[in-house]
Coordinates of C-alpha atoms in Angstrom, one line a residue:
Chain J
X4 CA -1.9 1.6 -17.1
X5 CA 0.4 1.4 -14.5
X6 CA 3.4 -1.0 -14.5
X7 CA 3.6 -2.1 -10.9
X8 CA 0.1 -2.4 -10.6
X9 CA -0.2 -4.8 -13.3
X10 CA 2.5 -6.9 -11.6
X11 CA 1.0 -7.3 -8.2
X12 CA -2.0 -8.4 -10.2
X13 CA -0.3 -10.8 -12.0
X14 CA 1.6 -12.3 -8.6
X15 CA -2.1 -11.5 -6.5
X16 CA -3.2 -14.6 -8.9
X17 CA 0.0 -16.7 -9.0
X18 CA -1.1 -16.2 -5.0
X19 CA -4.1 -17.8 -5.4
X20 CA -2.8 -20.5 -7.5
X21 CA -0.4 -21.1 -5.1
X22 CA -2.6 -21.6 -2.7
X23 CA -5.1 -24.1 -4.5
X24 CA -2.6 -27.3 -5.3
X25 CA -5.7 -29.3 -6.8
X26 CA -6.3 -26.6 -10.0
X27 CA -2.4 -26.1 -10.5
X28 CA -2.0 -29.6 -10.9
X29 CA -4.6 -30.4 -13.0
X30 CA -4.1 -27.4 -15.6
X31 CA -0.3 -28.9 -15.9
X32 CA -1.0 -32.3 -15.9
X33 CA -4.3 -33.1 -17.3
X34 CA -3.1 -32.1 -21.6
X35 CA 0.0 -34.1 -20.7
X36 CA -3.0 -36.9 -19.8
X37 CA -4.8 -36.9 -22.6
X38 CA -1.8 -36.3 -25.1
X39 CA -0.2 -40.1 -23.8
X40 CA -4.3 -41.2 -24.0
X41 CA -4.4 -40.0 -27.2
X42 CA -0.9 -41.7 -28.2
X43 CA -2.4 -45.1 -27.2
X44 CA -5.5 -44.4 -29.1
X45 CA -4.0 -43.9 -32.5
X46 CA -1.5 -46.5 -32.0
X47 CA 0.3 -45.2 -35.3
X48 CA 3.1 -42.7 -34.9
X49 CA 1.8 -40.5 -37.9
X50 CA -1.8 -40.4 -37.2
X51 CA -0.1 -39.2 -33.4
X52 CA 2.1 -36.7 -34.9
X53 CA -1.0 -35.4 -37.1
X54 CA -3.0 -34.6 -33.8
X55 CA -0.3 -33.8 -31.0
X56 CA -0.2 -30.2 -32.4
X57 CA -3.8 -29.6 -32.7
X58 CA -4.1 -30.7 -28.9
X59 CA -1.4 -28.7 -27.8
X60 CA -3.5 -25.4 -29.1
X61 CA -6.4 -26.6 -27.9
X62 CA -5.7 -27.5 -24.3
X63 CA -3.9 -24.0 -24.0
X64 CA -6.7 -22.1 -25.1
X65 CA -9.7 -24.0 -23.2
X66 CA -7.9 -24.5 -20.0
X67 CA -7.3 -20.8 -19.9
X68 CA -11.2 -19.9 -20.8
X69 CA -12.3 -21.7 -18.2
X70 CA -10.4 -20.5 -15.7
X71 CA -10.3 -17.0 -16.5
X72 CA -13.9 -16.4 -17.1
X73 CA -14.9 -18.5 -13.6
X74 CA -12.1 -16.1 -11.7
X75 CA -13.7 -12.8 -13.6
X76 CA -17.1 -14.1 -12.2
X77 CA -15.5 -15.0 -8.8
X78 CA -14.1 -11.1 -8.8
X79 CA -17.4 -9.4 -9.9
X80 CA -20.0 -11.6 -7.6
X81 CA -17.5 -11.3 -5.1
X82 CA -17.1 -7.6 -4.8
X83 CA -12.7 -7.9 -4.8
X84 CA -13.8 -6.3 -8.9
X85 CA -16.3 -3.2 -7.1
X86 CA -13.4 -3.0 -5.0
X87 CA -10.8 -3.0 -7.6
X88 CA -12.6 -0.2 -10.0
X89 CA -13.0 2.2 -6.9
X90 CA -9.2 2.2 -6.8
X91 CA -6.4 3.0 -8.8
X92 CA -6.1 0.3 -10.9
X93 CA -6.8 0.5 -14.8
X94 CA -8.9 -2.1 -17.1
X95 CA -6.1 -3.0 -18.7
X96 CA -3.7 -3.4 -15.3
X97 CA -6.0 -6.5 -14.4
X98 CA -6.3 -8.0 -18.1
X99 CA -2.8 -7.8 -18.5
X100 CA -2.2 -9.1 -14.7
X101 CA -4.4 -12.3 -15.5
X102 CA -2.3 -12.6 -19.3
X103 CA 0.8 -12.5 -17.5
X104 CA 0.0 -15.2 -15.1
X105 CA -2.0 -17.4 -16.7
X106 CA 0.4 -17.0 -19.5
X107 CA 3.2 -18.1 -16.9
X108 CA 0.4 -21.6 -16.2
X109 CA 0.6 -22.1 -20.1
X110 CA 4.2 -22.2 -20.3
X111 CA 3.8 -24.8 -17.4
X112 CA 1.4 -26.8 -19.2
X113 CA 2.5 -26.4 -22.8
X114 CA 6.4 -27.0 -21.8
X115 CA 5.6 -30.4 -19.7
X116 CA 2.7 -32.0 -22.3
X117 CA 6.0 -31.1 -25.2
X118 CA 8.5 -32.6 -22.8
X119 CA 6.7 -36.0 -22.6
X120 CA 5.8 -35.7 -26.2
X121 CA 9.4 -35.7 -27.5
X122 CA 10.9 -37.7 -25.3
X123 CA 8.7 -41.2 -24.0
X124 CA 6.3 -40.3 -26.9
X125 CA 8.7 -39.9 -29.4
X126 CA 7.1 -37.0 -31.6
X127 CA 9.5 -35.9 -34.0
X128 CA 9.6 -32.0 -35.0
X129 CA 10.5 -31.4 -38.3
X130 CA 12.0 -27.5 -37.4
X131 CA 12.6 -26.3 -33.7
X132 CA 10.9 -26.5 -30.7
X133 CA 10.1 -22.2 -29.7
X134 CA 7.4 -21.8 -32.9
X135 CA 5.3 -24.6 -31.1
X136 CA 5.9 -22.7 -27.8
X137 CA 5.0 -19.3 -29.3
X138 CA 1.8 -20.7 -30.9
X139 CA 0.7 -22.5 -27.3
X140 CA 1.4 -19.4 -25.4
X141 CA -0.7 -17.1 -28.4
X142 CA -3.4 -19.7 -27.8
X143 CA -3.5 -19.4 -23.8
X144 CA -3.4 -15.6 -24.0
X145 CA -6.5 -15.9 -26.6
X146 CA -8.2 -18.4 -24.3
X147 CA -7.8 -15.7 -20.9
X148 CA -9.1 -12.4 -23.2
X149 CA -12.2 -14.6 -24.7
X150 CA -12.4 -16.3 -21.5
X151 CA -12.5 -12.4 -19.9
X152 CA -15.1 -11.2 -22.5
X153 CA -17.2 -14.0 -22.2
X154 CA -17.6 -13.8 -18.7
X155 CA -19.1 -10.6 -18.9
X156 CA -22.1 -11.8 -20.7
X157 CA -22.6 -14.6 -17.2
X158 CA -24.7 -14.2 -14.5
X159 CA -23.6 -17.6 -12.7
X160 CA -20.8 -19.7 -13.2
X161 CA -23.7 -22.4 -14.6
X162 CA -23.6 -20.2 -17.6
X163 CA -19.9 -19.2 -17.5
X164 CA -19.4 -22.9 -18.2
X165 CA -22.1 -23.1 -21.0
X166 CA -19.8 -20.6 -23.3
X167 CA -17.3 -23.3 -23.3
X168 CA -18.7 -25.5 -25.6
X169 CA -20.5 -22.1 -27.5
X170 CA -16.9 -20.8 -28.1
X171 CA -15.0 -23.8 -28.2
X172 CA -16.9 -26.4 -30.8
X173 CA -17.4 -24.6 -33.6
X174 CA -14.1 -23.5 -33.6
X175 CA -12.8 -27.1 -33.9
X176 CA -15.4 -28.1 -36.0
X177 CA -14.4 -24.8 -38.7
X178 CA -10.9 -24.8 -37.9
X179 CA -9.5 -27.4 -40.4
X180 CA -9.2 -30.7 -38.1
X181 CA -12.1 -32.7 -39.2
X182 CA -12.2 -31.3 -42.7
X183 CA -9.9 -29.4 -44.3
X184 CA -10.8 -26.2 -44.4
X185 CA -11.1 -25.3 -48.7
X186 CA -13.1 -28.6 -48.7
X187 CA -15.9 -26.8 -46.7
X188 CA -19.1 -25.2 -48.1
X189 CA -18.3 -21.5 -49.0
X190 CA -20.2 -20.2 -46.2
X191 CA -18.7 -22.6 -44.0
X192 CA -15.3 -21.7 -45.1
X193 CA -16.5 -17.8 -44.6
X194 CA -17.2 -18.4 -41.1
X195 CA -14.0 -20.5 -40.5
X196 CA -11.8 -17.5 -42.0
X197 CA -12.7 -15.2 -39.4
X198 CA -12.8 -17.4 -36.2
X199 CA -8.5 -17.3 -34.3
X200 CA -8.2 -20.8 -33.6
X201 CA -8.8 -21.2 -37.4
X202 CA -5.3 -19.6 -37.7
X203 CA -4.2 -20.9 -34.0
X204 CA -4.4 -24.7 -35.8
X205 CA -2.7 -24.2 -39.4
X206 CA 0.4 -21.8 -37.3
X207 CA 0.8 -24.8 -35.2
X208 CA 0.5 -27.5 -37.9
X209 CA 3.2 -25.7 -39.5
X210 CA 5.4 -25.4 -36.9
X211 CA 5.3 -29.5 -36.6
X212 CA 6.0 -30.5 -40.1
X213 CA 8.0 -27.5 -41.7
X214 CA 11.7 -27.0 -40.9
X215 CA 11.5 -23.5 -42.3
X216 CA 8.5 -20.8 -41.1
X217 CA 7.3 -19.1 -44.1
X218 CA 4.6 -15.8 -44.6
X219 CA 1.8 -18.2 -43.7
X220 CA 3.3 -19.0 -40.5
X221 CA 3.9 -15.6 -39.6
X222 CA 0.4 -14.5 -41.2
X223 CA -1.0 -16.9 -39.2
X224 CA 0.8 -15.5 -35.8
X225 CA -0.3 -12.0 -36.5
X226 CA -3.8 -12.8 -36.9
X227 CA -3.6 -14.9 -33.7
X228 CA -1.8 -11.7 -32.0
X229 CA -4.5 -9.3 -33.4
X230 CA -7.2 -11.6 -32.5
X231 CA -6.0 -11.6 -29.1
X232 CA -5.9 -7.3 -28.8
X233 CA -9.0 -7.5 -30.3
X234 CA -10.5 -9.3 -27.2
X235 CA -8.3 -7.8 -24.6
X236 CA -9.8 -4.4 -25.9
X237 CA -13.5 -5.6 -25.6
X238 CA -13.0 -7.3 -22.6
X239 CA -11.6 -4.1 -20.9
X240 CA -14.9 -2.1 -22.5
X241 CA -16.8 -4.8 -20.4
X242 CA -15.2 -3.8 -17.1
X243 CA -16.9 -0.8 -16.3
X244 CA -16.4 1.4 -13.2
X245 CA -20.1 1.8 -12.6
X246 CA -22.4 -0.6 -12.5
X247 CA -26.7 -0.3 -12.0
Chain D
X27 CA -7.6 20.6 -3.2
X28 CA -9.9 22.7 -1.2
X29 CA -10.4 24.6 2.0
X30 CA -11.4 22.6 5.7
X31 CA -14.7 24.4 5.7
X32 CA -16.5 22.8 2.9
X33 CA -18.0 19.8 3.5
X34 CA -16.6 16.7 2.3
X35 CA -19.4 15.1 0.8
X36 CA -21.9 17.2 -1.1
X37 CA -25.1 15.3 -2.7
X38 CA -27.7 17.2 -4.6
X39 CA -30.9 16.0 -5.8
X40 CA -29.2 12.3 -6.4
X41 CA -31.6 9.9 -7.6
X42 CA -31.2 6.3 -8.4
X43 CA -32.6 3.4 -10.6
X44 CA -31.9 -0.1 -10.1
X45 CA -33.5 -3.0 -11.6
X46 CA -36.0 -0.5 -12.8
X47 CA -37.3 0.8 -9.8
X48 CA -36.3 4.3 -8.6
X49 CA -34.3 3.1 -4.8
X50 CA -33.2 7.0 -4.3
X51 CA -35.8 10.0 -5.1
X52 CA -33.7 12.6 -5.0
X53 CA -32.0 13.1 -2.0
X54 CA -29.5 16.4 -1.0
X55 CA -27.6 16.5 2.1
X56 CA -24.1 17.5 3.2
X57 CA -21.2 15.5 5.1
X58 CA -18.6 17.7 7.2
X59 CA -14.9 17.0 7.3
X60 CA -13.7 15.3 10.1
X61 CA -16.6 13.6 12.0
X62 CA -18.6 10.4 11.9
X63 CA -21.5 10.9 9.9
X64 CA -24.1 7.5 10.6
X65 CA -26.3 6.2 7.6
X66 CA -29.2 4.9 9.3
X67 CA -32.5 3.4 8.0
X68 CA -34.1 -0.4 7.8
X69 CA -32.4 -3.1 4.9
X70 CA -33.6 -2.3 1.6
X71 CA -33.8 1.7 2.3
X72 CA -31.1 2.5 0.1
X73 CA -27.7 2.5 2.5
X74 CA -25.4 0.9 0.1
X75 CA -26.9 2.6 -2.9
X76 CA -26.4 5.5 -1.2
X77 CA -22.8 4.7 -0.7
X78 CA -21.8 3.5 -3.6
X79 CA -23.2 6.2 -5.5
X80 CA -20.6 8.5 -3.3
X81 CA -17.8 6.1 -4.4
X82 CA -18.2 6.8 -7.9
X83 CA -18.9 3.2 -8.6
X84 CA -23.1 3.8 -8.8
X85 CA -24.5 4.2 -12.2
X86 CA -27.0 7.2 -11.2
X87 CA -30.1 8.6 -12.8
X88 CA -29.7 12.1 -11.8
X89 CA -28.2 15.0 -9.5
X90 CA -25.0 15.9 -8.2
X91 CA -22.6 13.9 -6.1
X92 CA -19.4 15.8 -5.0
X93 CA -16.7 14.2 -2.9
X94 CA -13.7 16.1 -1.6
X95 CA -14.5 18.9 -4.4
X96 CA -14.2 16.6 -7.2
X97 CA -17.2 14.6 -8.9
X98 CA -17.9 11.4 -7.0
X99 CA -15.6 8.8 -9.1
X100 CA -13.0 11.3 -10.5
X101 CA -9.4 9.4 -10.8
X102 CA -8.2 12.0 -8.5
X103 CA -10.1 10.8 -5.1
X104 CA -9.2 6.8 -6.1
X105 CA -6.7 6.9 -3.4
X106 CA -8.2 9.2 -1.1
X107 CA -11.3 7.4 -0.7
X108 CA -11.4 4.0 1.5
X109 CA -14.4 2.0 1.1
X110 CA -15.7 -1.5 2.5
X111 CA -18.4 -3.1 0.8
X112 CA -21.2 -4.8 2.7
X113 CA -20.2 -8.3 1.5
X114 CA -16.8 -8.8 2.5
X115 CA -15.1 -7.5 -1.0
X116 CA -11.7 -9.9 -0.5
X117 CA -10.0 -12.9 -1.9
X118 CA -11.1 -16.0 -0.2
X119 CA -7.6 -18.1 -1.9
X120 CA -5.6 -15.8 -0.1
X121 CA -4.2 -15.0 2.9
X122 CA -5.0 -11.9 5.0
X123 CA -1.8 -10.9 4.4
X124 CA -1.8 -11.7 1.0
X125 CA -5.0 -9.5 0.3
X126 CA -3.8 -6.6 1.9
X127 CA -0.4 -6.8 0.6
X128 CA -2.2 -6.8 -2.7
X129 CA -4.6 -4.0 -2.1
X130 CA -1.3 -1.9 -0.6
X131 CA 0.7 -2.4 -4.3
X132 CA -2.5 -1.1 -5.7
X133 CA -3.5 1.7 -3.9
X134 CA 0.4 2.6 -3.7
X135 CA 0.3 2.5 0.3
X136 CA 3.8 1.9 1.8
X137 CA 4.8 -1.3 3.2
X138 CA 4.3 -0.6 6.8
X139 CA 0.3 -0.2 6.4
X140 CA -0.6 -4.0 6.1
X141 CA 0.9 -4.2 9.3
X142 CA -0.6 -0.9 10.8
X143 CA -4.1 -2.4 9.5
X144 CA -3.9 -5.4 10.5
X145 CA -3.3 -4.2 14.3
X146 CA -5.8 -1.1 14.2
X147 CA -8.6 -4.2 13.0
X148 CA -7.5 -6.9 15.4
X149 CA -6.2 -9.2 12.8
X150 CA -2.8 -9.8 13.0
X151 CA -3.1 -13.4 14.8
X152 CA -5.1 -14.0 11.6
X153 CA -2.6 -13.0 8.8
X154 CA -1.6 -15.9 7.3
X155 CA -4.8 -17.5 7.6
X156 CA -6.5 -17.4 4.6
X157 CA -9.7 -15.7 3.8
X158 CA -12.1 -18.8 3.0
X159 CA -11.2 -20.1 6.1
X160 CA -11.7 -16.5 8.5
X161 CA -14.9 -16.7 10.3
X162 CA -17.8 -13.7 9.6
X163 CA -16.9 -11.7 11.5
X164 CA -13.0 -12.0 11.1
X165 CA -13.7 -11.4 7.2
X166 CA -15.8 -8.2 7.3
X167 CA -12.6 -7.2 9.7
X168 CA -10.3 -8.1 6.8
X169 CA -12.2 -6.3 4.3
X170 CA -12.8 -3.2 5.8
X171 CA -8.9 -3.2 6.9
X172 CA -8.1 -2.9 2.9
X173 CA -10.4 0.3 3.1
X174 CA -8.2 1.5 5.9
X175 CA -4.8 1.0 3.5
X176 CA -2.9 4.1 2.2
X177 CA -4.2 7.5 3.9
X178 CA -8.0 7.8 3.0
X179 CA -9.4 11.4 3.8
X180 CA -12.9 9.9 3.3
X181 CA -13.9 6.4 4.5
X182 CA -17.2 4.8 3.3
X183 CA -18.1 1.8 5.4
X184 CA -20.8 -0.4 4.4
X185 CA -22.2 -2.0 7.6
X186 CA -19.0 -2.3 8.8
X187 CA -19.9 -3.9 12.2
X188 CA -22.5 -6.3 11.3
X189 CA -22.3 -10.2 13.5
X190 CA -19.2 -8.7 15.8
X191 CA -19.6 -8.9 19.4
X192 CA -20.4 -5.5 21.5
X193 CA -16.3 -5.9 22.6
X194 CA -15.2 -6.1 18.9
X195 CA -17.9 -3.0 18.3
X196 CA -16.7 -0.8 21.0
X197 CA -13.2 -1.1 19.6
X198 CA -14.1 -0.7 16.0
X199 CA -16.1 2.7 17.0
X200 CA -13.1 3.9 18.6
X201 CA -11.3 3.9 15.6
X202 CA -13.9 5.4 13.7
X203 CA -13.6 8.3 16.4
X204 CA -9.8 7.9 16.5
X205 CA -9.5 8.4 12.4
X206 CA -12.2 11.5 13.0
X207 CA -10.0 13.1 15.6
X208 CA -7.3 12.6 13.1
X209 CA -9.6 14.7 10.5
X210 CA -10.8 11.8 8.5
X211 CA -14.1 12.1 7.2
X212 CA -16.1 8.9 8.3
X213 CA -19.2 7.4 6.8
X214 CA -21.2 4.4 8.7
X215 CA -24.2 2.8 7.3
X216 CA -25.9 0.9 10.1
X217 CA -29.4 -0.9 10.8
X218 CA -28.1 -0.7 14.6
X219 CA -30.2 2.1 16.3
X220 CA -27.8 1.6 19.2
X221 CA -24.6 2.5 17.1
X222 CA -26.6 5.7 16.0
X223 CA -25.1 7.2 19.2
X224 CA -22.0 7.1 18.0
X225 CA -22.2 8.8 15.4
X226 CA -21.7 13.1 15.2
X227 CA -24.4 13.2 12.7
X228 CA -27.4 10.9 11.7
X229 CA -28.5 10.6 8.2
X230 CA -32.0 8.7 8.4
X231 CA -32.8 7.2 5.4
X232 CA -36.3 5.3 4.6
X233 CA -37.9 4.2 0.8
X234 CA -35.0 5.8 -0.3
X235 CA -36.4 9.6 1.3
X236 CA -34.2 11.4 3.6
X237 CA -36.0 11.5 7.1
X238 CA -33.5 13.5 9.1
X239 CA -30.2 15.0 8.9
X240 CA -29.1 16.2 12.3
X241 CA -27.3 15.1 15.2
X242 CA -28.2 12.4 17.6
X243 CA -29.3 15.1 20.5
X244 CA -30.9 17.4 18.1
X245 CA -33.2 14.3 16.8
X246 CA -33.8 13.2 20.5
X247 CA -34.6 16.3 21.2
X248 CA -37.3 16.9 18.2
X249 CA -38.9 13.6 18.8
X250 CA -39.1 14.2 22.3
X251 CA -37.3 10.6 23.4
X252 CA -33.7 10.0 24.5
X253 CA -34.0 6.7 22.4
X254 CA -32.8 6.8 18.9
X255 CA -34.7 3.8 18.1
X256 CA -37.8 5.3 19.4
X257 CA -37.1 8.8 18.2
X258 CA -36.6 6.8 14.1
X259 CA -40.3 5.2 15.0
X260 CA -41.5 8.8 15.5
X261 CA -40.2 10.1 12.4
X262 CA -41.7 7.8 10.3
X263 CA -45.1 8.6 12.0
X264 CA -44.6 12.2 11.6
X265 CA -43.7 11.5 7.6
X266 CA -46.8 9.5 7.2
X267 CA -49.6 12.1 9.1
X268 CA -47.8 14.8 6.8

């Protein structure tokens, strides 16, 4: 690992970002979108205040999947990855580079989708603002290591896209929205207990409605945090300097 | 490191499976320091396996591949070893300059190489064009100026002059030969018969069997023709009545 290298990497992609108007503006403004859409929908300030959080870790984690597993692809078809392996850098400089700035794009997203929320949308906090921040920017860095993992196991970006839905759906359907999650059948329950956004959901659900964070909030984080080296470990195994 | 008179490149008995077929059956040859050294042979004879097996970033089946006295790959030759991939291996989203800027931080070059490269590969009209908009030509320029950041003692080029025009050729080889007179070690994988002339040495590769390994006159003159492309022809006939 190699500090400086892991900063050019980061600023190499806020480079590319910069350069492509159309994606930056549609990663910041599209949750912002569907968070007034959804407003509308519910008509009914506590049904809106139910799902705001749960969107807010959602949006996070799939915009970040997407777009890191189609730029991992974009590097190994490319040949800028072959490239990249055959020099200094470490696995972990160019996981880290991609957390850092796609971290940076959450904070973007997260920070504008909360401004309209409290403000014109009137969602009312019950404790402060940086838990819900903390949560969203857990979830994005999730999102970029499973998005980095996952896009190891592609051959085109037809099936990069595919692993959406694979990783994304049963996640929300076993995370607690729908159902609550000790009203499921055991096994059900079983599987929701080990999947992050499980954790991702009831963190942020906590940091809406509770003025004060207790152990399950924080229980919840380091599980997120784990979850997330977990990932960032595989996903660096999956980046190997020769390939058949 | 290691003294001028070993050879830069030493391969021994290096064979290679891809997609389950064996593309390299055991080939051994040697590279001296400090001259061009052309990888010749028709697409699909195993140029870029070849290469990339010397960059370290080849899974390989078998044999020895030693690069600058270290094991081909070794952390220790990452910076002294430039290499351009056949495709052009750069960012499309970015600028020229922003690619090479990038590639400097990386490889630790200092500031004044994007600059340096961008001259020595006739891009620096281009630089803050960006890379999906560069045309052929322009982008296998790019990406084999990123192989030419920091001070490589060994550059691997992958078909480095494929779709230039014979001006942009003659001016590329001159560098080559420049960098070789400078003691770089310089590796050329070509289809190009014509560009075999170039080169000091001539690896001839075909089915992934080393034909030759000599020197453009000292082929001519075993084939008995003054044309390489002719004098390849021969070799294959002389393989097959063997």
């Amino acid at each position: 690992m190699n500090a400086t290298i892991t900063l050019a990497t980061a600023r190499r992609i806020m480079n590319q970002l910069r350069n492509d108007h159309r994606t930056v503006a549609l990663m910041v403004l599209v949750p912002t979108l569907v968070i007034v859409l959804l407003y509308y929908v519910m008509d009914n300030q506590r049904a809106f205040a139910a799902w705001a959080p749960v969107l807010l870790c959602v949006f996070p984690f799939l915009v970040m999947f997407l777009v890191t597993s189609i730029a991992t692809l974009r590097e190994r078809t490319s040949g800028t990855l072959e490239r990249l392996m055959a020099s200094p850098l470490g696995q972990l400089d160019l996981l880290l580079g991609y957390g850092l700035a796609f971290g940076f794009m959450a904070c973007l997203q997260v920070g504008v989708a909360l401004a309209v929320s409290l403000t014109w949308l009137d969602l009312e906090l019950a404790g402060s603002l940086w838990p819900l921040v903390l949560v969203a920017l857990l979830n994005a860095l999730l999102g970029t290591a499973m998005g980095l993992l996952c896009s190891a196991f592609a051959r085109s970006e037809f099936q990069a896209v595919q692993f959406m839905p694979l990783v994304m759906f049963p996640q929300l359907l076993l995370g607690g929205i729908l159902v609550p999650r000790d009203q499921m059948a055991t096994v059900l329950e079983w599987i929701s207990n080990v999947l992050p956004m499980s954790y991702a959901i009831e963190a942020m659900k906590l940091a809406a409605v509770s003025a004060e964070l207790g152990g399950d909030f924080w229980r919840d984080v380091a599980v997120v945090s784990g979850s997330i080296l977990l990932a960032l470990g595989l996903g660096a195994a999956t980046l190997r300097r020769r390939t058949p | 490191m290691m003294s001028l008179s070993q050879p830069a490149i030493s391969v021994r008995d290096l064979r290679v499976t891809r997609g389950g077929r064996e593309v390299l059956h055991g080939v051994s040859f040697e590279v001296p320091r400090g001259q061009i050294t052309g990888v010749l042979g028709p697409s699909g004879c195993g140029k870029t396996t070849l290469i990339r097996a010397i960059v370290g970033v080849q899974v390989v089946a078998g044999g020895e591949v030693t690069v600058l006295g270290e094991p081909a790959g070794s952390p220790a030759l990452r910076r002294s070893v430039g290499y351009s991939t056949q495709n052009p291996a750069i960012y499309r989203d970015l600028s020229v300059q922003e690619n090479l800027r990038y590639f400097a931080a990386v490889l630790g070059a200092p500031a004044g190489d994007v600059d340096r490269v961008l001259a020595e590969v006739g891009l620096t009209g281009q630089r803050r064009q960006l890379g999906g908009t560069l045309s052929g030509g322009q982008l296998s320029r790019a990406s084999l100026a990123v192989s030419l950041l920091g001070s490589p003692q060994l550059l691997l080029l992958d078909e480095p002059t494929v779709g230039l025009d014979p001006v942009l050729r003659k001016e590329l080889w001159t560098l080559f030969q420049g960098l070789a007179d400078r003691g770089v070690t310089v590796v050329v994988s070509s289809h190009v018969m014509d560009e075999a002339g170039r080169c000091q040495r001539l690896l001839v590769l075909r089915d992934g069997d080393l034909l030759a390994d000599d020197s453009p006159q000292v082929l001519r003159d075993r084939t008995g023709t003054a044309d390489l492309e002719e004098a390849f022809l021969r070799l294959i006939e002389e393989r097959q009545a063997a």
